[in-house]
Amino acid sequence: MSSPLRIAILECDEFVEEVKEKCGSLRNLYTRYLESSALKLEESGLYKRPDIKFSYYDVVQKQEYPDIGNIDAVLLTGSRYDSFTSGLNNWILKLVDFIKAILQDQRRVRIMAVCFGHQVIARALGAMPERSDAGWEVSVTPLSLTERGKQVFGQDSLVLHQMHRDVVPYYPSFVEKLGHSKICEVQGMYVKNRIITLQGHPEYNEKIANILLDRRRGTLMDDTTYQDGKKRANDSHDGLTVGFAFLRFLLEE
């Protein structure tokens, strides 16, 4: 992988005013998250801290995209939008087509994605996301890892923030399974040197989780789910472990 490591963050949303006021912009959240993960990578003694050059693309309002010849990786963010919508000139269709182009036209640019982004990657691979019959999955949640998942993340299980009610119903045929939770079977997809995704939000912290739970209570989210989520919103989680794995994925030959 080149130096600097050129990561294009595809912004699939922007925080609403209250979240942005208290937690900063979406792009800053992901930038801080990956920078903190790079520090963890360096502290491990296994890798030199990568020199990362970030670029940002608003794929919703501006529908802008990077020149893939000038980047090494893309990161698809989370989003409040449904990943399975369609219609003429829909920005999600353009995003799916962009991912298909990366996967079909070359093998150099690597793909990372979380939550909504994870679902978009699955859609590009032929597995259309859908609304979950199990409802919302929220707050810090334990994940059971497959053998590949244990290798990728370097531990036997993960606990990660969740904030979704849409899911990928099955694994696309050629990806490796990373893990599952109690109510979500497709929690992560992996293709060596090509794709790594997670349904969860490794970049989240307790402040973001609590604000989103409070905003959705009584409108999008029932009170039982809300109360259960509030109990776990401040729990410790493995976000930086995932960030470490994401960056190692980019650096591996």
mmCIF file of C-alpha atoms in Angstrom:
data_model
loop_
_atom_site.group_PDB
_atom_site.id
_atom_site.type_symbol
_atom_site.label_atom_id
_atom_site.label_comp_id
_atom_site.label_asym_id
_atom_site.label_seq_id
_atom_site.Cartn_x
_atom_site.Cartn_y
_atom_site.Cartn_z
ATOM 1 C CA MET A 1 0.000 0.000 0.000
ATOM 2 C CA SER A 2 1.264 3.462 -0.848
ATOM 3 C CA SER A 3 2.561 6.095 1.569
ATOM 4 C CA PRO A 4 0.707 8.175 2.483
ATOM 5 C CA LEU A 5 -2.248 5.820 2.807
ATOM 6 C CA ARG A 6 -4.993 7.602 0.871
ATOM 7 C CA ILE A 7 -8.411 6.917 2.388
ATOM 8 C CA ALA A 8 -11.547 8.416 0.823
ATOM 9 C CA ILE A 9 -14.401 8.736 3.309
ATOM 10 C CA LEU A 10 -17.735 8.503 1.506
ATOM 11 C CA GLU A 11 -20.122 10.505 3.680
ATOM 12 C CA CYS A 12 -23.490 8.761 3.428
ATOM 13 C CA ASP A 13 -25.196 11.209 5.786
ATOM 14 C CA GLU A 14 -24.531 14.125 8.117
ATOM 15 C CA PHE A 15 -25.332 14.339 11.783
ATOM 16 C CA VAL A 16 -28.526 16.161 12.715
ATOM 17 C CA GLU A 17 -28.038 19.467 14.494
ATOM 18 C CA GLU A 18 -28.111 18.214 18.089
ATOM 19 C CA VAL A 19 -25.630 15.406 17.449
ATOM 20 C CA LYS A 20 -23.375 17.652 15.369
ATOM 21 C CA GLU A 21 -23.399 20.352 18.036
ATOM 22 C CA LYS A 22 -22.364 17.952 20.808
ATOM 23 C CA CYS A 23 -20.203 15.455 18.879
ATOM 24 C CA GLY A 24 -18.865 17.276 15.818
ATOM 25 C CA SER A 25 -19.300 16.428 12.140
ATOM 26 C CA LEU A 26 -19.551 12.940 10.720
ATOM 27 C CA ARG A 27 -16.283 13.300 8.805
ATOM 28 C CA ASN A 28 -14.451 14.421 11.918
ATOM 29 C CA LEU A 29 -15.807 11.447 13.855
ATOM 30 C CA TYR A 30 -14.409 8.953 11.336
ATOM 31 C CA THR A 31 -11.144 10.845 10.977
ATOM 32 C CA ARG A 32 -10.573 10.877 14.744
ATOM 33 C CA TYR A 33 -11.539 7.228 14.934
ATOM 34 C CA LEU A 34 -9.019 6.107 12.321
ATOM 35 C CA GLU A 35 -6.297 8.357 13.720
ATOM 36 C CA SER A 36 -6.831 6.822 17.173
ATOM 37 C CA SER A 37 -6.739 3.378 15.582
ATOM 38 C CA ALA A 38 -3.441 4.253 13.877
ATOM 39 C CA LEU A 39 -1.981 5.137 17.273
ATOM 40 C CA LYS A 40 -3.143 1.765 18.640
ATOM 41 C CA LEU A 41 -1.512 0.112 15.640
ATOM 42 C CA GLU A 42 1.792 1.827 16.389
ATOM 43 C CA GLU A 43 1.600 0.996 20.108
ATOM 44 C CA SER A 44 1.272 -2.697 19.260
ATOM 45 C CA GLY A 45 4.842 -2.698 17.963
ATOM 46 C CA LEU A 46 3.738 -4.754 14.959
ATOM 47 C CA TYR A 47 3.428 -1.904 12.477
ATOM 48 C CA LYS A 48 4.818 1.546 11.930
ATOM 49 C CA ARG A 49 2.110 4.165 12.359
ATOM 50 C CA PRO A 50 0.709 4.789 8.868
ATOM 51 C CA ASP A 51 0.735 8.267 7.371
ATOM 52 C CA ILE A 52 -2.917 8.684 6.408
ATOM 53 C CA LYS A 53 -4.217 11.249 3.921
ATOM 54 C CA PHE A 54 -7.973 11.664 4.181
ATOM 55 C CA SER A 55 -10.338 12.983 1.539
ATOM 56 C CA TYR A 56 -14.090 13.430 1.913
ATOM 57 C CA TYR A 57 -16.980 13.039 -0.513
ATOM 58 C CA ASP A 58 -20.623 13.968 0.053
ATOM 59 C CA VAL A 59 -22.379 11.184 -1.842
ATOM 60 C CA VAL A 60 -25.866 12.296 -0.725
ATOM 61 C CA GLN A 61 -26.354 15.977 -1.568
ATOM 62 C CA LYS A 62 -23.408 16.628 -3.900
ATOM 63 C CA GLN A 63 -23.160 13.045 -5.183
ATOM 64 C CA GLU A 64 -19.409 13.439 -5.550
ATOM 65 C CA TYR A 65 -16.905 10.604 -5.793
ATOM 66 C CA PRO A 66 -13.136 10.202 -5.824
ATOM 67 C CA ASP A 67 -11.012 9.309 -8.810
ATOM 68 C CA ILE A 68 -10.111 5.741 -7.887
ATOM 69 C CA GLY A 69 -6.682 6.240 -9.436
ATOM 70 C CA ASN A 70 -5.873 8.711 -6.651
ATOM 71 C CA ILE A 71 -6.955 6.663 -3.616
ATOM 72 C CA ASP A 72 -6.010 3.405 -1.909
ATOM 73 C CA ALA A 73 -9.206 2.728 0.024
ATOM 74 C CA VAL A 74 -12.773 3.896 0.591
ATOM 75 C CA LEU A 75 -14.727 3.920 3.840
ATOM 76 C CA LEU A 76 -18.527 3.987 3.639
ATOM 77 C CA THR A 77 -20.092 5.565 6.722
ATOM 78 C CA GLY A 78 -23.310 4.869 8.535
ATOM 79 C CA SER A 79 -26.521 6.682 7.617
ATOM 80 C CA ARG A 80 -30.108 7.255 8.753
ATOM 81 C CA TYR A 81 -31.361 6.281 5.270
ATOM 82 C CA ASP A 82 -32.686 2.905 4.135
ATOM 83 C CA SER A 83 -30.084 1.053 2.091
ATOM 84 C CA PHE A 84 -32.699 -0.800 0.013
ATOM 85 C CA THR A 85 -34.477 2.196 -1.552
ATOM 86 C CA SER A 86 -34.588 2.646 -5.331
ATOM 87 C CA GLY A 87 -35.874 5.082 -7.943
ATOM 88 C CA LEU A 88 -34.494 7.181 -10.754
ATOM 89 C CA ASN A 89 -31.538 9.430 -9.865
ATOM 90 C CA ASN A 90 -31.420 7.980 -6.371
ATOM 91 C CA TRP A 91 -28.068 8.691 -4.729
ATOM 92 C CA ILE A 92 -27.951 5.211 -3.205
ATOM 93 C CA LEU A 93 -28.097 3.621 -6.665
ATOM 94 C CA LYS A 94 -25.128 5.740 -7.722
ATOM 95 C CA LEU A 95 -23.249 4.646 -4.618
ATOM 96 C CA VAL A 96 -23.981 0.982 -5.352
ATOM 97 C CA ASP A 97 -22.784 1.456 -8.941
ATOM 98 C CA PHE A 98 -19.567 3.099 -7.709
ATOM 99 C CA ILE A 99 -18.839 0.115 -5.458
ATOM 100 C CA LYS A 100 -19.591 -2.295 -8.306
ATOM 101 C CA ALA A 101 -17.126 -0.403 -10.494
ATOM 102 C CA ILE A 102 -14.386 -0.701 -7.868
ATOM 103 C CA LEU A 103 -14.983 -4.427 -7.516
ATOM 104 C CA GLN A 104 -15.299 -5.158 -11.222
ATOM 105 C CA ASP A 105 -12.675 -2.898 -12.794
ATOM 106 C CA GLN A 106 -9.636 -3.318 -10.564
ATOM 107 C CA ARG A 107 -8.254 -5.074 -7.496
ATOM 108 C CA ARG A 108 -6.148 -2.333 -5.890
ATOM 109 C CA VAL A 109 -8.609 -0.091 -4.028
ATOM 110 C CA ARG A 110 -9.827 -1.703 -0.803
ATOM 111 C CA ILE A 111 -13.245 -1.221 0.759
ATOM 112 C CA MET A 112 -14.220 -0.689 4.405
ATOM 113 C CA ALA A 113 -17.761 -0.073 5.597
ATOM 114 C CA VAL A 114 -19.947 0.102 8.702
ATOM 115 C CA CYS A 115 -23.704 -0.213 9.279
ATOM 116 C CA PHE A 116 -25.466 1.416 6.284
ATOM 117 C CA GLY A 117 -22.206 1.139 4.335
ATOM 118 C CA HIS A 118 -22.014 -2.573 5.155
ATOM 119 C CA GLN A 119 -25.523 -2.990 3.741
ATOM 120 C CA VAL A 120 -24.643 -1.076 0.569
ATOM 121 C CA ILE A 121 -21.650 -3.344 -0.038
ATOM 122 C CA ALA A 122 -23.903 -6.387 0.372
ATOM 123 C CA ARG A 123 -26.371 -4.866 -2.083
ATOM 124 C CA ALA A 124 -23.585 -4.299 -4.618
ATOM 125 C CA LEU A 125 -22.693 -7.984 -4.201
ATOM 126 C CA GLY A 126 -26.264 -9.116 -4.858
ATOM 127 C CA ALA A 127 -27.695 -9.438 -1.330
ATOM 128 C CA MET A 128 -30.459 -6.830 -1.022
ATOM 129 C CA PRO A 129 -30.852 -5.483 2.552
ATOM 130 C CA GLU A 130 -34.266 -5.451 4.194
ATOM 131 C CA ARG A 131 -36.110 -4.347 7.325
ATOM 132 C CA SER A 132 -35.453 -6.788 10.153
ATOM 133 C CA ASP A 133 -38.370 -8.734 11.599
ATOM 134 C CA ALA A 134 -36.529 -8.609 14.932
ATOM 135 C CA GLY A 135 -36.692 -4.815 15.063
ATOM 136 C CA TRP A 136 -33.968 -2.511 16.336
ATOM 137 C CA GLU A 137 -30.567 -3.679 17.514
ATOM 138 C CA VAL A 138 -29.038 -0.929 19.655
ATOM 139 C CA SER A 139 -26.237 -0.039 22.041
ATOM 140 C CA VAL A 140 -23.227 -2.122 23.034
ATOM 141 C CA THR A 141 -23.943 -5.665 21.866
ATOM 142 C CA PRO A 142 -21.921 -8.918 22.013
ATOM 143 C CA LEU A 143 -20.953 -10.575 18.734
ATOM 144 C CA SER A 144 -19.943 -14.174 18.212
ATOM 145 C CA LEU A 145 -17.050 -14.422 15.748
ATOM 146 C CA THR A 146 -16.320 -17.073 13.158
ATOM 147 C CA GLU A 147 -12.839 -18.553 12.897
ATOM 148 C CA ARG A 148 -12.044 -15.962 10.229
ATOM 149 C CA GLY A 149 -13.481 -13.250 12.445
ATOM 150 C CA LYS A 150 -11.221 -14.338 15.307
ATOM 151 C CA GLN A 151 -8.213 -14.150 12.985
ATOM 152 C CA VAL A 152 -9.166 -10.725 11.621
ATOM 153 C CA PHE A 153 -9.858 -9.102 15.000
ATOM 154 C CA GLY A 154 -7.340 -11.028 17.089
ATOM 155 C CA GLN A 155 -9.794 -12.115 19.793
ATOM 156 C CA ASP A 156 -12.568 -14.625 20.322
ATOM 157 C CA SER A 157 -15.523 -12.204 20.411
ATOM 158 C CA LEU A 158 -16.434 -8.528 20.066
ATOM 159 C CA VAL A 159 -18.757 -6.073 21.759
ATOM 160 C CA LEU A 160 -19.756 -3.140 19.562
ATOM 161 C CA HIS A 161 -22.267 -0.315 19.407
ATOM 162 C CA GLN A 162 -25.270 -1.055 17.184
ATOM 163 C CA MET A 163 -27.930 1.295 15.845
ATOM 164 C CA HIS A 164 -29.930 -0.361 13.076
ATOM 165 C CA ARG A 165 -33.217 -1.989 12.183
ATOM 166 C CA ASP A 166 -32.209 -2.978 8.634
ATOM 167 C CA VAL A 167 -30.131 -6.073 7.966
ATOM 168 C CA VAL A 168 -28.414 -8.043 5.237
ATOM 169 C CA PRO A 169 -30.566 -11.210 5.041
ATOM 170 C CA TYR A 170 -27.816 -13.575 3.855
ATOM 171 C CA TYR A 171 -24.136 -13.572 2.988
ATOM 172 C CA PRO A 172 -23.170 -12.972 -0.650
ATOM 173 C CA SER A 173 -21.664 -16.126 -2.079
ATOM 174 C CA PHE A 174 -17.947 -15.341 -2.202
ATOM 175 C CA VAL A 175 -17.414 -13.358 1.028
ATOM 176 C CA GLU A 176 -16.189 -14.855 4.289
ATOM 177 C CA LYS A 177 -18.401 -14.588 7.363
ATOM 178 C CA LEU A 178 -16.997 -12.610 10.298
ATOM 179 C CA GLY A 179 -19.677 -13.067 12.937
ATOM 180 C CA HIS A 180 -23.239 -12.775 14.135
ATOM 181 C CA SER A 181 -25.267 -11.417 17.037
ATOM 182 C CA LYS A 182 -28.361 -12.791 18.731
ATOM 183 C CA ILE A 183 -30.751 -11.116 16.270
ATOM 184 C CA CYS A 184 -28.535 -10.307 13.267
ATOM 185 C CA GLU A 185 -26.899 -13.138 11.340
ATOM 186 C CA VAL A 186 -24.777 -11.022 8.959
ATOM 187 C CA GLN A 187 -22.615 -8.871 11.229
ATOM 188 C CA GLY A 188 -19.512 -8.701 9.045
ATOM 189 C CA MET A 189 -18.132 -9.607 5.613
ATOM 190 C CA TYR A 190 -14.554 -10.153 4.523
ATOM 191 C CA VAL A 191 -12.631 -10.718 1.322
ATOM 192 C CA LYS A 192 -8.865 -10.710 1.762
ATOM 193 C CA ASN A 193 -7.253 -7.549 0.359
ATOM 194 C CA ARG A 194 -10.616 -6.367 -0.951
ATOM 195 C CA ILE A 195 -13.483 -5.926 1.541
ATOM 196 C CA ILE A 196 -14.059 -5.647 5.271
ATOM 197 C CA THR A 197 -17.441 -4.585 6.670
ATOM 198 C CA LEU A 198 -19.346 -4.552 9.956
ATOM 199 C CA GLN A 199 -23.011 -4.001 10.740
ATOM 200 C CA GLY A 200 -22.053 -2.324 14.018
ATOM 201 C CA HIS A 201 -20.628 1.127 14.739
ATOM 202 C CA PRO A 202 -17.050 0.765 16.003
ATOM 203 C CA GLU A 203 -16.635 4.545 15.694
ATOM 204 C CA TYR A 204 -19.481 5.359 18.117
ATOM 205 C CA ASN A 205 -19.093 6.433 21.734
ATOM 206 C CA GLU A 206 -21.569 6.634 24.596
ATOM 207 C CA LYS A 207 -22.421 10.280 23.900
ATOM 208 C CA ILE A 208 -23.544 9.585 20.332
ATOM 209 C CA ALA A 209 -25.412 6.424 21.344
ATOM 210 C CA ASN A 210 -27.355 8.177 24.111
ATOM 211 C CA ILE A 211 -28.332 11.140 21.936
ATOM 212 C CA LEU A 212 -29.598 8.881 19.137
ATOM 213 C CA LEU A 213 -31.546 6.708 21.561
ATOM 214 C CA ASP A 214 -33.171 9.780 23.109
ATOM 215 C CA ARG A 215 -34.071 11.235 19.689
ATOM 216 C CA ARG A 216 -35.703 8.023 18.456
ATOM 217 C CA ARG A 217 -37.620 7.168 21.609
ATOM 218 C CA GLY A 218 -41.370 7.148 21.048
ATOM 219 C CA THR A 219 -41.147 7.855 17.320
ATOM 220 C CA LEU A 220 -38.948 5.319 15.552
ATOM 221 C CA MET A 221 -38.184 3.228 18.630
ATOM 222 C CA ASP A 222 -40.453 1.618 21.229
ATOM 223 C CA ASP A 223 -39.836 2.241 24.915
ATOM 224 C CA THR A 224 -38.746 -1.320 25.718
ATOM 225 C CA THR A 225 -35.948 -1.148 23.134
ATOM 226 C CA TYR A 226 -35.020 2.333 24.332
ATOM 227 C CA GLN A 227 -34.764 1.345 27.993
ATOM 228 C CA ASP A 228 -32.748 -1.761 27.177
ATOM 229 C CA GLY A 229 -30.406 0.291 25.008
ATOM 230 C CA LYS A 230 -29.888 2.944 27.678
ATOM 231 C CA LYS A 231 -28.728 0.253 30.111
ATOM 232 C CA ARG A 232 -25.860 -0.679 27.774
ATOM 233 C CA ALA A 233 -25.065 2.615 26.039
ATOM 234 C CA ASN A 234 -22.185 3.468 28.389
ATOM 235 C CA ASP A 235 -20.594 0.003 28.415
ATOM 236 C CA SER A 236 -17.029 -0.455 27.200
ATOM 237 C CA HIS A 237 -16.663 -1.771 23.646
ATOM 238 C CA ASP A 238 -14.102 -2.973 21.104
ATOM 239 C CA GLY A 239 -14.207 -0.070 18.669
ATOM 240 C CA LEU A 240 -10.446 0.506 18.607
ATOM 241 C CA THR A 241 -9.826 -3.215 18.184
ATOM 242 C CA VAL A 242 -11.880 -3.003 15.005
ATOM 243 C CA GLY A 243 -10.043 0.146 13.886
ATOM 244 C CA PHE A 244 -6.746 -1.688 14.401
ATOM 245 C CA ALA A 245 -8.055 -4.529 12.221
ATOM 246 C CA PHE A 246 -9.318 -2.126 9.541
ATOM 247 C CA LEU A 247 -5.918 -0.478 9.188
ATOM 248 C CA ARG A 248 -4.072 -3.787 9.280
ATOM 249 C CA PHE A 249 -6.391 -4.928 6.484
ATOM 250 C CA LEU A 250 -5.214 -1.958 4.421
ATOM 251 C CA LEU A 251 -1.533 -2.572 5.123
ATOM 252 C CA GLU A 252 -1.439 -6.315 4.496
ATOM 253 C CA GLU A 253 0.079 -7.489 1.222
#
